[in-house]
Tab-separated table of C-alpha atoms in Angstrom:
chain	number	residue	atom	x	y	z
M	1	GLN	CA	0.000	0.000	0.000
M	2	LYS	CA	1.376	3.400	-0.967
M	3	GLU	CA	1.624	6.046	1.716
M	4	VAL	CA	-0.641	8.431	-0.191
M	5	GLU	CA	-3.356	7.343	-2.596
M	6	GLN	CA	-4.981	9.753	-5.027
M	7	ASP	CA	-7.257	8.901	-7.922
M	8	PRO	CA	-5.470	10.180	-11.052
M	9	GLY	CA	-8.739	10.738	-12.910
M	10	PRO	CA	-9.122	12.289	-15.390
M	11	LEU	CA	-12.072	14.198	-14.008
M	12	SER	CA	-14.195	16.279	-16.366
M	13	VAL	CA	-16.930	18.616	-15.126
M	14	PRO	CA	-19.044	21.434	-16.574
M	15	GLU	CA	-18.343	25.027	-15.648
M	16	GLY	CA	-20.007	25.982	-12.373
M	17	ALA	CA	-19.930	22.472	-10.918
M	18	ILE	CA	-18.654	21.647	-7.449
M	19	VAL	CA	-15.498	19.561	-7.663
M	20	SER	CA	-14.390	17.134	-4.979
M	21	LEU	CA	-10.809	15.867	-4.941
M	22	ASN	CA	-9.616	13.345	-2.394
M	23	CYS	CA	-6.573	11.618	-0.958
M	24	THR	CA	-6.176	8.877	1.584
M	25	TYR	CA	-3.032	8.110	3.519
M	26	SER	CA	-1.707	5.362	5.731
M	27	ASN	CA	1.007	7.102	7.771
M	28	SER	CA	-0.507	8.394	10.988
M	29	ALA	CA	2.597	10.560	11.531
M	30	PHE	CA	1.488	12.928	8.783
M	31	GLN	CA	0.464	16.150	10.478
M	32	TYR	CA	0.564	18.792	7.742
M	33	PHE	CA	-1.526	18.649	4.603
M	34	MET	CA	-1.306	20.650	1.407
M	35	TRP	CA	-3.018	20.947	-1.911
M	36	TYR	CA	-1.091	22.141	-4.929
M	37	ARG	CA	-2.345	23.056	-8.391
M	38	GLN	CA	-0.055	22.360	-11.335
M	39	TYR	CA	-0.704	23.675	-14.799
M	40	SER	CA	0.911	21.894	-17.720
M	41	ARG	CA	4.647	22.559	-17.960
M	42	LYS	CA	4.624	24.641	-14.773
M	43	GLY	CA	5.653	24.066	-11.180
M	44	PRO	CA	3.072	23.298	-8.471
M	45	GLU	CA	1.337	26.271	-6.889
M	46	LEU	CA	0.307	26.077	-3.251
M	47	LEU	CA	-3.455	26.369	-2.803
M	48	MET	CA	-4.112	25.253	0.756
M	49	TYR	CA	-2.018	24.397	3.815
M	50	THR	CA	-3.616	22.857	6.897
M	51	TYR	CA	-2.443	21.055	10.000
M	52	SER	CA	-5.575	20.287	11.942
M	53	SER	CA	-8.684	18.256	11.352
M	54	GLY	CA	-11.644	20.199	10.082
M	55	ASN	CA	-12.303	22.632	7.271
M	56	LYS	CA	-10.322	25.564	5.942
M	57	GLU	CA	-11.833	27.881	3.382
M	58	ASP	CA	-10.140	30.272	0.960
M	59	GLY	CA	-12.382	31.814	-1.653
M	60	ARG	CA	-13.839	29.078	-3.817
M	61	PHE	CA	-11.588	26.452	-2.253
M	62	THR	CA	-12.254	24.424	0.889
M	63	ALA	CA	-9.770	21.952	2.315
M	64	GLN	CA	-11.057	19.280	4.639
M	65	VAL	CA	-8.947	17.017	6.844
M	66	ASP	CA	-10.175	13.980	8.753
M	67	LYS	CA	-7.208	12.561	10.629
M	68	SER	CA	-9.234	9.790	12.242
M	69	SER	CA	-10.098	8.428	8.795
M	70	LYS	CA	-6.775	9.466	7.231
M	71	TYR	CA	-8.664	11.254	4.501
M	72	ILE	CA	-8.306	14.719	3.028
M	73	SER	CA	-10.396	16.546	0.465
M	74	LEU	CA	-10.331	19.691	-1.632
M	75	PHE	CA	-13.607	21.185	-2.776
M	76	ILE	CA	-13.814	23.734	-5.572
M	77	ARG	CA	-17.056	25.701	-5.802
M	78	ASP	CA	-18.296	27.362	-8.973
M	79	SER	CA	-15.516	25.736	-10.978
M	80	GLN	CA	-14.074	27.707	-13.877
M	81	PRO	CA	-12.232	26.626	-17.039
M	82	SER	CA	-9.138	28.253	-15.538
M	83	ASP	CA	-9.288	25.641	-12.762
M	84	SER	CA	-8.357	22.989	-15.324
M	85	ALA	CA	-5.061	21.585	-14.056
M	86	THR	CA	-3.560	18.702	-12.131
M	87	TYR	CA	-4.228	18.841	-8.393
M	88	LEU	CA	-1.676	17.259	-6.094
M	89	CYS	CA	-2.197	16.470	-2.451
M	90	ALA	CA	0.916	16.476	-0.287
M	91	MET	CA	1.619	15.806	3.349
M	92	LYS	CA	4.474	15.727	5.793
M	93	GLU	CA	5.366	14.609	9.284
M	94	ARG	CA	6.060	16.931	12.169
M	95	GLY	CA	9.606	17.477	13.357
M	96	GLY	CA	13.101	17.246	11.885
M	97	SER	CA	14.832	19.812	9.769
M	98	ASN	CA	14.440	17.994	6.484
M	99	TYR	CA	11.058	16.413	6.765
M	100	LYS	CA	9.923	15.742	3.267
M	101	LEU	CA	6.670	16.065	1.411
M	102	THR	CA	4.939	12.921	0.277
M	103	PHE	CA	2.812	13.567	-2.796
M	104	GLY	CA	-0.184	11.871	-4.270
M	105	LYS	CA	-0.019	11.091	-7.976
M	106	GLY	CA	-2.256	14.026	-8.828
M	107	THR	CA	-5.767	14.281	-10.285
M	108	LEU	CA	-6.168	15.794	-13.732
M	109	LEU	CA	-9.213	18.081	-13.761
M	110	THR	CA	-10.866	19.574	-16.833
M	111	VAL	CA	-13.613	22.167	-16.434
M	112	ASN	CA	-15.581	22.511	-19.641
M	113	PRO	CA	-17.090	25.895	-20.593
D	1	GLY	CA	4.871	36.681	-1.481
D	2	ALA	CA	6.852	33.420	-1.439
D	3	VAL	CA	8.075	33.547	-5.016
D	4	VAL	CA	10.591	31.024	-6.270
D	5	SER	CA	12.315	31.687	-9.563
D	6	GLN	CA	13.933	28.920	-11.565
D	7	HIS	CA	16.206	29.428	-14.547
D	8	PRO	CA	16.436	28.419	-17.313
D	9	SER	CA	12.907	27.295	-18.071
D	10	TRP	CA	13.978	25.176	-21.018
D	11	VAL	CA	17.336	23.917	-22.187
D	12	ILE	CA	18.346	21.699	-25.077
D	13	CYS	CA	21.906	20.460	-25.272
D	14	LYS	CA	24.097	17.732	-26.656
D	15	SER	CA	24.897	14.523	-24.863
D	16	GLY	CA	27.939	14.869	-22.613
D	17	THR	CA	27.275	18.507	-21.745
D	18	SER	CA	26.915	19.675	-18.161
D	19	VAL	CA	23.880	21.803	-17.401
D	20	LYS	CA	23.362	24.131	-14.453
D	21	ILE	CA	19.893	25.039	-13.170
D	22	GLU	CA	19.380	27.902	-10.722
D	23	CYS	CA	16.689	28.203	-8.080
D	24	ARG	CA	16.185	31.494	-6.256
D	25	SER	CA	13.814	32.525	-3.501
D	26	LEU	CA	12.967	36.120	-4.399
D	27	ASP	CA	11.201	37.490	-1.354
D	28	PHE	CA	12.179	35.195	1.503
D	29	GLN	CA	15.202	33.386	2.842
D	30	ALA	CA	15.099	29.675	2.179
D	31	THR	CA	16.715	27.605	4.879
D	32	THR	CA	15.993	24.461	2.929
D	33	MET	CA	15.629	23.858	-0.790
D	34	PHE	CA	14.470	20.720	-2.524
D	35	TRP	CA	15.076	19.367	-6.016
D	36	TYR	CA	12.519	17.184	-7.755
D	37	ARG	CA	12.256	15.381	-11.030
D	38	GLN	CA	8.951	14.816	-12.769
D	39	PHE	CA	8.225	12.491	-15.666
D	40	PRO	CA	5.179	13.037	-17.917
D	41	LYS	CA	1.899	12.353	-16.133
D	42	GLN	CA	3.742	11.336	-12.990
D	43	SER	CA	4.025	12.967	-9.600
D	44	LEU	CA	7.114	14.695	-8.301
D	45	MET	CA	10.044	12.546	-7.277
D	46	LEU	CA	12.332	14.055	-4.662
D	47	MET	CA	15.970	13.928	-5.685
D	48	ALA	CA	17.705	15.753	-2.863
D	49	THR	CA	17.318	18.163	0.022
D	50	SER	CA	19.796	20.928	0.712
D	51	ASN	CA	20.296	23.215	3.667
D	52	GLU	CA	22.217	26.440	3.246
D	53	GLY	CA	25.909	25.893	3.875
D	54	SER	CA	25.613	22.111	4.201
D	55	LYS	CA	26.025	19.164	1.866
D	56	ALA	CA	22.870	18.005	0.178
D	57	THR	CA	21.072	14.868	1.285
D	58	TYR	CA	20.287	12.660	-1.695
D	59	GLU	CA	17.434	10.211	-1.988
D	60	GLN	CA	18.174	6.566	-2.538
D	61	GLY	CA	19.075	5.832	-6.135
D	62	VAL	CA	20.074	9.413	-6.997
D	63	GLU	CA	23.720	9.710	-8.003
D	64	LYS	CA	25.291	12.575	-6.103
D	65	ASP	CA	28.226	12.766	-8.516
D	66	LYS	CA	25.800	13.066	-11.397
D	67	PHE	CA	23.527	15.658	-9.849
D	68	LEU	CA	25.630	18.233	-8.043
D	69	ILE	CA	23.765	20.509	-5.678
D	70	ASN	CA	25.111	23.699	-4.185
D	71	HIS	CA	23.197	25.829	-1.682
D	72	ALA	CA	25.676	28.626	-1.084
D	73	SER	CA	23.253	31.267	0.179
D	74	LEU	CA	19.815	31.554	1.727
D	75	THR	CA	18.332	32.595	-1.601
D	76	LEU	CA	20.136	30.456	-4.166
D	77	SER	CA	20.562	26.772	-4.847
D	78	THR	CA	21.928	25.240	-8.034
D	79	LEU	CA	21.603	21.805	-9.567
D	80	THR	CA	24.239	20.767	-12.076
D	81	VAL	CA	23.563	17.733	-14.232
D	82	THR	CA	27.036	16.553	-15.157
D	83	SER	CA	27.782	14.818	-18.450
D	84	ALA	CA	24.095	14.701	-19.284
D	85	HIS	CA	22.726	11.888	-21.413
D	86	PRO	CA	19.334	11.437	-23.114
D	87	GLU	CA	17.995	9.452	-20.156
D	88	ASP	CA	18.506	12.570	-18.013
D	89	SER	CA	15.915	14.403	-20.084
D	90	SER	CA	13.111	15.367	-17.740
D	91	PHE	CA	11.322	18.209	-15.978
D	92	TYR	CA	13.329	19.389	-12.975
D	93	ILE	CA	11.600	21.458	-10.309
D	94	CYS	CA	12.992	23.143	-7.225
D	95	SER	CA	11.172	24.249	-4.118
D	96	ALA	CA	12.124	26.379	-1.155
D	97	ARG	CA	10.961	26.504	2.427
D	98	GLN	CA	11.407	29.312	4.898
D	99	GLY	CA	12.537	28.166	8.314
D	100	THR	CA	11.896	24.684	9.617
D	101	GLY	CA	8.145	24.838	9.331
D	102	GLY	CA	5.785	26.048	6.674
D	103	PRO	CA	4.972	24.798	3.214
D	104	GLN	CA	7.259	24.434	0.227
D	105	HIS	CA	6.973	26.924	-2.607
D	106	PHE	CA	7.893	25.715	-6.055
D	107	GLY	CA	9.635	27.198	-9.032
D	108	ASP	CA	8.201	26.831	-12.513
D	109	GLY	CA	10.537	24.035	-13.459
D	110	THR	CA	13.207	23.467	-16.077
D	111	ARG	CA	12.563	21.289	-19.061
D	112	LEU	CA	15.831	19.554	-19.926
D	113	SER	CA	16.215	17.864	-23.293
D	114	ILE	CA	19.440	16.029	-24.064
D	115	LEU	CA	20.003	15.149	-27.707
């Protein structure tokens, strides 16, 4: 079992739809959770950064963390064609000076106008 | 804030050439920088972690003599691919982190093509 599982998709939705992206993980030491958006031929862009269970909202984006179920989600409301990209979940353990990110494989999202 | 600049964005060179890629944190001091490699439709694969003024820590299977990393200042790290061959062709991405906590911020990557 991989440490982080993420459905690669592809996921195709109409403009205005609510998008739900998910990752599960097996390492209970993961304490920090991130969502990155990566456009084609670009580096990942940080969207959300959370470290506690519950919801965190930023504009049209909501990150949800359920540590008891080892499950994280990213919701995109009123999706736009410009949201079309690959979304990567990432997580890391607490402590240590070099603690590394563990990434999911990424979900390719297409929002159709 | 938290801008990471990577240069060049694209390089094509002949087999046997050494290529240097720069990664700069523009508006913060990066205690730690990371170098990743990404193949098409794959996630990021960590190659090495570097702390300013220290030797880089390489991931298992990454040749440190092949991929030279220098992190001479809090705003600059370089990756040199020595004697590059076609199998080294890939998308290389750096990231930088301020302090010991906080998220990583990524550069826009360098597309390396070895002929």
